[in-house]
Structure formats: C-alpha cells, structure tokens
PDB file of C-alpha atoms in Angstrom:
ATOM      1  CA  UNK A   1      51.485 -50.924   8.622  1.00 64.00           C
ATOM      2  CA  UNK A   2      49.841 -49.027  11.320  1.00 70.00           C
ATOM      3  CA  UNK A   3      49.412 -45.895   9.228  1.00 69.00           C
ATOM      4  CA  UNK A   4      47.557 -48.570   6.548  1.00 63.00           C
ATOM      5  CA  UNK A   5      45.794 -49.853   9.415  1.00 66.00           C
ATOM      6  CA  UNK A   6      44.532 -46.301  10.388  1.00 73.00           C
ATOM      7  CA  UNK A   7      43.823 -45.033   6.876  1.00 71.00           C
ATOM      8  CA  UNK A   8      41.516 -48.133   5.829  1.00 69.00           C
ATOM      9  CA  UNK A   9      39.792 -47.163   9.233  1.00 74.00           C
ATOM     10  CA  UNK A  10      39.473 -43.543   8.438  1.00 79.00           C
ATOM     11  CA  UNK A  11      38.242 -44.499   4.876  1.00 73.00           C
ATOM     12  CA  UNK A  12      35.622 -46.747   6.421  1.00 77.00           C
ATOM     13  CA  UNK A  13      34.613 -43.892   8.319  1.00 83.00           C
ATOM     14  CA  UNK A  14      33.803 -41.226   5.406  1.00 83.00           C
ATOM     15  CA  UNK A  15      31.913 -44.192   3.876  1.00 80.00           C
ATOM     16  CA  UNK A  16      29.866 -44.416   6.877  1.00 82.00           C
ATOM     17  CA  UNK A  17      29.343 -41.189   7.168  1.00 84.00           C
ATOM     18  CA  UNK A  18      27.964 -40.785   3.641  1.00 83.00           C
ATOM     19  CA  UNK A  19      25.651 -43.760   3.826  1.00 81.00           C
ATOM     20  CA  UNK A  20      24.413 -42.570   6.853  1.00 85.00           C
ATOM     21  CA  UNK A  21      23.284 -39.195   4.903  1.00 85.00           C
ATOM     22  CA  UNK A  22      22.269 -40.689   1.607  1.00 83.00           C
ATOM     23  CA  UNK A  23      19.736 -42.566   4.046  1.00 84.00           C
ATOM     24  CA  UNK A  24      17.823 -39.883   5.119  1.00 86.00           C
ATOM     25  CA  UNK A  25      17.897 -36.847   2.344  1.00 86.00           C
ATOM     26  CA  UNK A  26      14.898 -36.344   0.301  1.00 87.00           C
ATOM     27  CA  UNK A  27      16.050 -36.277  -3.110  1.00 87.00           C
ATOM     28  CA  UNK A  28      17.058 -38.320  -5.113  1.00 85.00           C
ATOM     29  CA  UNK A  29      19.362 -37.171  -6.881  1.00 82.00           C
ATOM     30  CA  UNK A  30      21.545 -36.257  -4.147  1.00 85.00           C
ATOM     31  CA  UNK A  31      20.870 -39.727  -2.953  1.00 81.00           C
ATOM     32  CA  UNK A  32      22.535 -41.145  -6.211  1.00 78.00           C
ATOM     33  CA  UNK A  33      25.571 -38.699  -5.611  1.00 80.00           C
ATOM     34  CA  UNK A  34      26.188 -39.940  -2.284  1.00 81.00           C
ATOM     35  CA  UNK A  35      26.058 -43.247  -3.806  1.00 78.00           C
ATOM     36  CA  UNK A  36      28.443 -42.774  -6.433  1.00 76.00           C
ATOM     37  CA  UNK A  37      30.481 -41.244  -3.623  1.00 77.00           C
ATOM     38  CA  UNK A  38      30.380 -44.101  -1.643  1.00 79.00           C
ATOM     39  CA  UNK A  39      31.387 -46.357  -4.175  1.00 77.00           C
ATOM     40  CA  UNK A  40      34.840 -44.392  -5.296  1.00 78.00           C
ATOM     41  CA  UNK A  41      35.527 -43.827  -1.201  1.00 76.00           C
ATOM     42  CA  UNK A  42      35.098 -47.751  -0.745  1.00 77.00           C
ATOM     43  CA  UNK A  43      37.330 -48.505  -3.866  1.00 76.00           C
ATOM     44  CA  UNK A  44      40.409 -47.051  -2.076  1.00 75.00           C
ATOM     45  CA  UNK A  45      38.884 -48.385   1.651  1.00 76.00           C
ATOM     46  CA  UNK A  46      39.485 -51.787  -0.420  1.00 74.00           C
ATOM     47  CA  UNK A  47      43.435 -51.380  -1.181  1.00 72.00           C
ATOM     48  CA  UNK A  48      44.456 -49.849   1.564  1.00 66.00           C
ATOM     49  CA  UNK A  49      42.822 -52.956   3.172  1.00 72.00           C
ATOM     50  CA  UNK A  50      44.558 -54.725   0.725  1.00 69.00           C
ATOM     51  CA  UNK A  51      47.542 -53.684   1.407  1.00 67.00           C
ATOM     52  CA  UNK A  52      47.297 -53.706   5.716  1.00 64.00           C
ATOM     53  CA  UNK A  53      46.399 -57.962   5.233  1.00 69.00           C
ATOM     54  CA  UNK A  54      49.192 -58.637   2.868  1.00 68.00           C
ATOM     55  CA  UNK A  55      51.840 -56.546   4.875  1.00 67.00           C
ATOM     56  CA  UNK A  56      52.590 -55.150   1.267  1.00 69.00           C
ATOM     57  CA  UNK A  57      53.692 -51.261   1.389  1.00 70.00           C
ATOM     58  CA  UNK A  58      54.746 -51.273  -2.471  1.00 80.00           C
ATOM     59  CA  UNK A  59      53.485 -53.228  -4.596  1.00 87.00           C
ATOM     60  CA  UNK A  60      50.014 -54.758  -4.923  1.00 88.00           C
ATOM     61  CA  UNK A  61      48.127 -57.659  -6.715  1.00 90.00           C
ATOM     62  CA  UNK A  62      46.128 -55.975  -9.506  1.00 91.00           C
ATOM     63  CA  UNK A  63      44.154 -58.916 -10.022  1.00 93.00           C
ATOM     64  CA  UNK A  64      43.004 -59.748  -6.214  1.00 90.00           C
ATOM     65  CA  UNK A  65      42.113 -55.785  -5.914  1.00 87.00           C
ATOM     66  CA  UNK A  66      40.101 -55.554  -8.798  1.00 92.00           C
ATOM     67  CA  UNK A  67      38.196 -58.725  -7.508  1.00 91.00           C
ATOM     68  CA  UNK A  68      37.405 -56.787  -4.292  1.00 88.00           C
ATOM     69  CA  UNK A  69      36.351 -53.999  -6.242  1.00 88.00           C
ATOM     70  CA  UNK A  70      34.116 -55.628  -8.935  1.00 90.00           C
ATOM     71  CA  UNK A  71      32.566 -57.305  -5.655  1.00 86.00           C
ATOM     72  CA  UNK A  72      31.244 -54.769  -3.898  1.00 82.00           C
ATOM     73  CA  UNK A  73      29.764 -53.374  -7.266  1.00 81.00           C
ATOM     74  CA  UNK A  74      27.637 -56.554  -7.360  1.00 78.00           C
ATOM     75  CA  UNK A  75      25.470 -55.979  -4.624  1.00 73.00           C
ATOM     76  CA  UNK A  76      24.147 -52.599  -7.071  1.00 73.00           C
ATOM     77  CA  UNK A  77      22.335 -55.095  -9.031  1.00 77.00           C
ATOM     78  CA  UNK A  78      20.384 -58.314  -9.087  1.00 80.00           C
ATOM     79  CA  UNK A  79      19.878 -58.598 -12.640  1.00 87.00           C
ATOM     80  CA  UNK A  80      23.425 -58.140 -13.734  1.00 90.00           C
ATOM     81  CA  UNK A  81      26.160 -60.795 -14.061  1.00 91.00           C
ATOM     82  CA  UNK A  82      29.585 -60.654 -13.965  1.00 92.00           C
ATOM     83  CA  UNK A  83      32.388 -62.692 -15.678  1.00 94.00           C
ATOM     84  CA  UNK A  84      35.938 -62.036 -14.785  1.00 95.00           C
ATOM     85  CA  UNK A  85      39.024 -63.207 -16.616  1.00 96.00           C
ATOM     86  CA  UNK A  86      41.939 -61.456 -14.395  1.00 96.00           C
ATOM     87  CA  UNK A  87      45.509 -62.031 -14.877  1.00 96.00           C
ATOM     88  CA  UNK A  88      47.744 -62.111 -11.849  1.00 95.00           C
ATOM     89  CA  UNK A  89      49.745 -58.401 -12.187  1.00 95.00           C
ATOM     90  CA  UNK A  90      51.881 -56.880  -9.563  1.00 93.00           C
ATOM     91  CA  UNK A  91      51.648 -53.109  -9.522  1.00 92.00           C
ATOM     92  CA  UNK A  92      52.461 -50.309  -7.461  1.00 90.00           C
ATOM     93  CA  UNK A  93      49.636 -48.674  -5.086  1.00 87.00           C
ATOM     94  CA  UNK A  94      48.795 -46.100  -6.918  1.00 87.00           C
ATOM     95  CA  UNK A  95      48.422 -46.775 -10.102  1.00 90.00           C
ATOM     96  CA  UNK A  96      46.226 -50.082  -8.639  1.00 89.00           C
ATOM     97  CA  UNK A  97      43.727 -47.371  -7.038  1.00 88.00           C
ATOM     98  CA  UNK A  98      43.599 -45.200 -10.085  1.00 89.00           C
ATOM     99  CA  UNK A  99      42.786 -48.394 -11.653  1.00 93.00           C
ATOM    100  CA  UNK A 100      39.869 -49.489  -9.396  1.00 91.00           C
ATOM    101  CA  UNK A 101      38.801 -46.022  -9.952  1.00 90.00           C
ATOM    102  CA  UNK A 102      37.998 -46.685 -13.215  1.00 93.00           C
ATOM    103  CA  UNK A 103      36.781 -49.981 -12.759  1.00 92.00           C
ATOM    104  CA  UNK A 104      33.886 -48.096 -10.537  1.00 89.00           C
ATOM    105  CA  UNK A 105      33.283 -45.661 -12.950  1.00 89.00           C
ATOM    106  CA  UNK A 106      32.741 -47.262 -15.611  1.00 92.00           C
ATOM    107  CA  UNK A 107      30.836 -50.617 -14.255  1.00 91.00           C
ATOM    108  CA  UNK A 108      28.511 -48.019 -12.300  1.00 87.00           C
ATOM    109  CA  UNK A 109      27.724 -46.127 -15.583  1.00 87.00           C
ATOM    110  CA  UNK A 110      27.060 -49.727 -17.238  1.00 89.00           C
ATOM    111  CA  UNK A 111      24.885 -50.954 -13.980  1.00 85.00           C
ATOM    112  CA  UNK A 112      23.044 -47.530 -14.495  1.00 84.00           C
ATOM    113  CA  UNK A 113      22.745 -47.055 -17.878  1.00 86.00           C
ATOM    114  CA  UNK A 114      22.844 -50.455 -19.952  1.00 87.00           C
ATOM    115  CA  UNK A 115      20.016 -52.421 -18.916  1.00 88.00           C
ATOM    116  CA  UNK A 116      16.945 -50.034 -18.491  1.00 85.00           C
ATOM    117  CA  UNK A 117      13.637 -51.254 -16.914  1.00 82.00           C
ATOM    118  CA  UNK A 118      15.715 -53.841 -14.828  1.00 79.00           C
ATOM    119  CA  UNK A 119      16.627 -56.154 -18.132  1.00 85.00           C
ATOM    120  CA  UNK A 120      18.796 -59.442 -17.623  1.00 89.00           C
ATOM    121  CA  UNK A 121      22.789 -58.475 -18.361  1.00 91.00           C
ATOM    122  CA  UNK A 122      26.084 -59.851 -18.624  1.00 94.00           C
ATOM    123  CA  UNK A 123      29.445 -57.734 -18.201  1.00 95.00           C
ATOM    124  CA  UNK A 124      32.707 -59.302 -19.218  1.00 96.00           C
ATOM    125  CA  UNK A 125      36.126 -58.010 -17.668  1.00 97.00           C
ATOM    126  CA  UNK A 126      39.580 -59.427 -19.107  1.00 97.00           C
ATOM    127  CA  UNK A 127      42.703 -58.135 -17.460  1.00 97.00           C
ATOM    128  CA  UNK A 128      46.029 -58.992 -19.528  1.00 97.00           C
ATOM    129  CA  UNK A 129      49.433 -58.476 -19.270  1.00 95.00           C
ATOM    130  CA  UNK A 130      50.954 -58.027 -23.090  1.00 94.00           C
ATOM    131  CA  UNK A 131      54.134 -56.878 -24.449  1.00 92.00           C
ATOM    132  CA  UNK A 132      55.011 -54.766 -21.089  1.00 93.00           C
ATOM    133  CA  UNK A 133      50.978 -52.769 -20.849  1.00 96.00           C
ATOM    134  CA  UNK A 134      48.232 -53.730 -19.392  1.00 97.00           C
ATOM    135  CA  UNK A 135      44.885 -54.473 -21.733  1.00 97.00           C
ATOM    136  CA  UNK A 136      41.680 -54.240 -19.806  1.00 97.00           C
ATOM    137  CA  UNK A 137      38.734 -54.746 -21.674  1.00 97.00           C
ATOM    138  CA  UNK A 138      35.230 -54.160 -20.243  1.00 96.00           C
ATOM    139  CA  UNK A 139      31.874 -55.387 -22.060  1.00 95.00           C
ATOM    140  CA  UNK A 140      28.650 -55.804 -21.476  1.00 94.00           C
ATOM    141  CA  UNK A 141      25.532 -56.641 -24.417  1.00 93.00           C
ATOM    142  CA  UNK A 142      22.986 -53.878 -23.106  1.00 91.00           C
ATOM    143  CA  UNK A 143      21.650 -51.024 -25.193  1.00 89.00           C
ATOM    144  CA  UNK A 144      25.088 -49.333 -26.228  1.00 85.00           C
ATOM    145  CA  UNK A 145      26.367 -46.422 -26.793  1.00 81.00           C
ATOM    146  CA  UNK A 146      25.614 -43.778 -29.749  1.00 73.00           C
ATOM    147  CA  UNK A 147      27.568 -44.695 -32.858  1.00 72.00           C
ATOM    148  CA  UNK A 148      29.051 -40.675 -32.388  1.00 73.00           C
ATOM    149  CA  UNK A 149      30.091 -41.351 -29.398  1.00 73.00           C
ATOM    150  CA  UNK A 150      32.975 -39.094 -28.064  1.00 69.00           C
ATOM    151  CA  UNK A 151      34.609 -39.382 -24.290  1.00 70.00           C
ATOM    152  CA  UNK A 152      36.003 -36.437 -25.224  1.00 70.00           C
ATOM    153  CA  UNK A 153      32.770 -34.069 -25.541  1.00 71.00           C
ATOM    154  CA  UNK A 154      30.125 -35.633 -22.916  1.00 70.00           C
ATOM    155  CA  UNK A 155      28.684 -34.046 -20.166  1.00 71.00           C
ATOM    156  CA  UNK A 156      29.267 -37.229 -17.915  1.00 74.00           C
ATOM    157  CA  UNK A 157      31.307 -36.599 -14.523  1.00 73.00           C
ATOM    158  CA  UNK A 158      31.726 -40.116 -14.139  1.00 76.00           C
ATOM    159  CA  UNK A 159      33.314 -40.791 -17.880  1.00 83.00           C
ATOM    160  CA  UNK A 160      34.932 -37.421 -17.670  1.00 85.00           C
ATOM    161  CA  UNK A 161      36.964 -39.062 -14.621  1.00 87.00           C
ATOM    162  CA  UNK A 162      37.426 -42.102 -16.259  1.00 90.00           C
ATOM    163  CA  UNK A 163      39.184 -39.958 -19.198  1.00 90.00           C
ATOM    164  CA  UNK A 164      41.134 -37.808 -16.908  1.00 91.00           C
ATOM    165  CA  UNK A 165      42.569 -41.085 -14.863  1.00 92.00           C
ATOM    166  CA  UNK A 166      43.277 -42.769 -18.086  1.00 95.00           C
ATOM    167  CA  UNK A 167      45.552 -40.344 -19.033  1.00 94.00           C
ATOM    168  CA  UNK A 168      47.341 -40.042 -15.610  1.00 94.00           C
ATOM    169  CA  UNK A 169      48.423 -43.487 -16.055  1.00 94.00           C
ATOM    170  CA  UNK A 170      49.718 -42.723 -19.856  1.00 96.00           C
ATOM    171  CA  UNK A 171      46.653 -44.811 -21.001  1.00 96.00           C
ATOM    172  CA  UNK A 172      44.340 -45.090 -23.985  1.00 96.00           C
ATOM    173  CA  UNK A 173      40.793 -45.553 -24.301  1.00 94.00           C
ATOM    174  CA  UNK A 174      38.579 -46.679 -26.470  1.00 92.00           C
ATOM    175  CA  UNK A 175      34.646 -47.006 -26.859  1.00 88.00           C
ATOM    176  CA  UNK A 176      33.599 -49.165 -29.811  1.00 86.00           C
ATOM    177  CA  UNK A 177      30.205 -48.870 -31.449  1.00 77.00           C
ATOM    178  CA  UNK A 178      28.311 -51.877 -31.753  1.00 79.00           C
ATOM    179  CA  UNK A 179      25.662 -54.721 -29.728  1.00 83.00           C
ATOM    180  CA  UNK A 180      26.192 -53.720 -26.134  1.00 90.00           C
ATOM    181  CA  UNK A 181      29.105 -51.500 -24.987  1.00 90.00           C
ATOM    182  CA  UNK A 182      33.010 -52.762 -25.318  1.00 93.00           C
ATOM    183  CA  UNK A 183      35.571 -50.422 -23.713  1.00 94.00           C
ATOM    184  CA  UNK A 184      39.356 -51.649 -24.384  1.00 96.00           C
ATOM    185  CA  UNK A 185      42.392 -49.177 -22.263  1.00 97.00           C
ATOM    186  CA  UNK A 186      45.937 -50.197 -22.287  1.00 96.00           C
ATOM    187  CA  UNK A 187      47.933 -48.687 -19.704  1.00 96.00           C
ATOM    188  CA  UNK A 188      51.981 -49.076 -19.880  1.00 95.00           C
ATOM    189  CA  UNK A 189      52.996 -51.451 -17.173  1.00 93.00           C
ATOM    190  CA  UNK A 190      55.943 -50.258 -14.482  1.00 84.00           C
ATOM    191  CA  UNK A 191      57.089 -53.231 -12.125  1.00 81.00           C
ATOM    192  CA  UNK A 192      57.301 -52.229  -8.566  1.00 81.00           C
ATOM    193  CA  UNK A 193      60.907 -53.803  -8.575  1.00 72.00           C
ATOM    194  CA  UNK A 194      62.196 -50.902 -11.108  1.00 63.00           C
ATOM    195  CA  UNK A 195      60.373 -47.999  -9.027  1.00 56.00           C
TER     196      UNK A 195
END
C-alpha cells in the first residue's frame, strides 16, 4: 500500500511537471505533445490511485477505472458528450492500465479529430463481459474515418499505440466505415482469482 501510495504521488508529479512546461513553450505543437503526454501519465496516476483507496493490490474494477479515465478526458471538450454503458469487470492491474491506455488514445484522437470547427458530438462507450472476453465498443457520429482505412498502415502515433496495446492483451480491433466512427476490440478475459 505504501509503495501505491508513493507511486500515484510520483505519477502526479511527472504530470505536474509536464503541465508546468506545456504552459510556457512557444509552439504548439509541442504544446499538444505535452498534452497527449499528460493525458497517458494521468491514466496510470488514476489506477494506481485506484488501487491505494480500495486497498486492492491484484485485482481492479474495470468499470470504476475506466469511469475515472473517461472523466478526466471530459474537461478536453465542451462540445462533446459522453454516454457510458460499463459493465462491472474485475481485472488484474495491468491489463486495466493497458486498457485505459487505449481508452485515452483513442477518445483523444476522436476529441481531436471528429468534430472539426468545434461541432456538437456524442461518443458512446459499452463495456461487456461475453462468453469469457471483454467487448468494448467506442462510437461517436462525427466526420469518420476513410472507407480505406487501415490501423495497420497510418502514420498516427496515437493509433499506432492503440494497435500495439491491443495486441499485448491478445486483442482484436476493428474500425468500421460508416456515419461517424465505431471501433469494436475484444480482449480475452483472465480473472484475477486464476492468476
């Protein structure tokens, strides 16, 4: 507990640190990369302050992390709304952060790239448990994504990420063409209990 306690600080730290610098450079760009940065350094700030207020050393609620997580993405925008539909999921550490991981990644590409000129949107995010994986659907009805799209050739860091953590977890992905952007993973599901 007290080496939780002193990680989540340490994490809170870094994030400081980085804000404090994206506030006073220049560019912009750089600016935005601190940003992203900040947001993937505060996703595992959040579990490992997860897991210091629930006493928990194993095993962590999926559901009540990704909350946290989607949260502190909705400050990013004012014009964006979020509906969650989160099934309660118990899941080791790990595979919970690479998990919120991708929940950043890919709601920061959507609250970047979906609604241009500061449009109205709405993002849907289901999180199932069926037949022993876990289905995790993200959504939104912005501009969407080239029919020839192809995670597997873009220049994107962020969705490059996304692809690499998907398979670390044994997942699949899939972007489907179409009104707005709908991204469906499955990831097989490993109780804490049997670890």
């Amino acid at each position: 507990k007290e080496m939780q306690h002193r990680t989540k600080n340490s994490f809170n730290m870094i994030t400081s640190l980085i804000h404090i610098r994206a506030g006073v450079t220049k560019s912009e760009e750089t600016k935005n990369t601190l940003d992203d940065l900040t947001l993937r350094v505060k996703a595992i700030s959040d579990l490992y302050s997860l897991l210091y207020e629930t006493d928990s050393f194993y095993e962590v609620q999926l559901n009540y992390y990704s909350n946290k997580v989607i949260d502190s993405m909705l400050n990013l925008s004012k014009n964006i709304q979020i509906n969650k539909e989160l099934e309660e999921i118990t899941i080791l550490p790990t595979n919970a952060a690479i998990i919120g991981m991708i929940i950043v990644e890919l709601l920061s590409n959507i609250i970047k790239y979906a609604f241009p000129n500061s449009i109205n949107g709405m993002v849907n995010i289901e999180m199932k448990l069926i037949n022993s994986r876990i289905a995790l659907l993200i959504e939104d009805n912005g501009i969407g994504m080239p029919y020839d799209f192809d995670i597997n050739i873009i220049n994107s860091l962020g969705l490059h990420l996304v692809n690499l953590m998907v398979s670390q977890l044994d997942g699949k992905i899939q972007f489907v063409p179409g009104k707005g952007t709908k991204i469906i993973m499955e990831f097989p599901y490993t109780s804490p209990i049997d670890e």
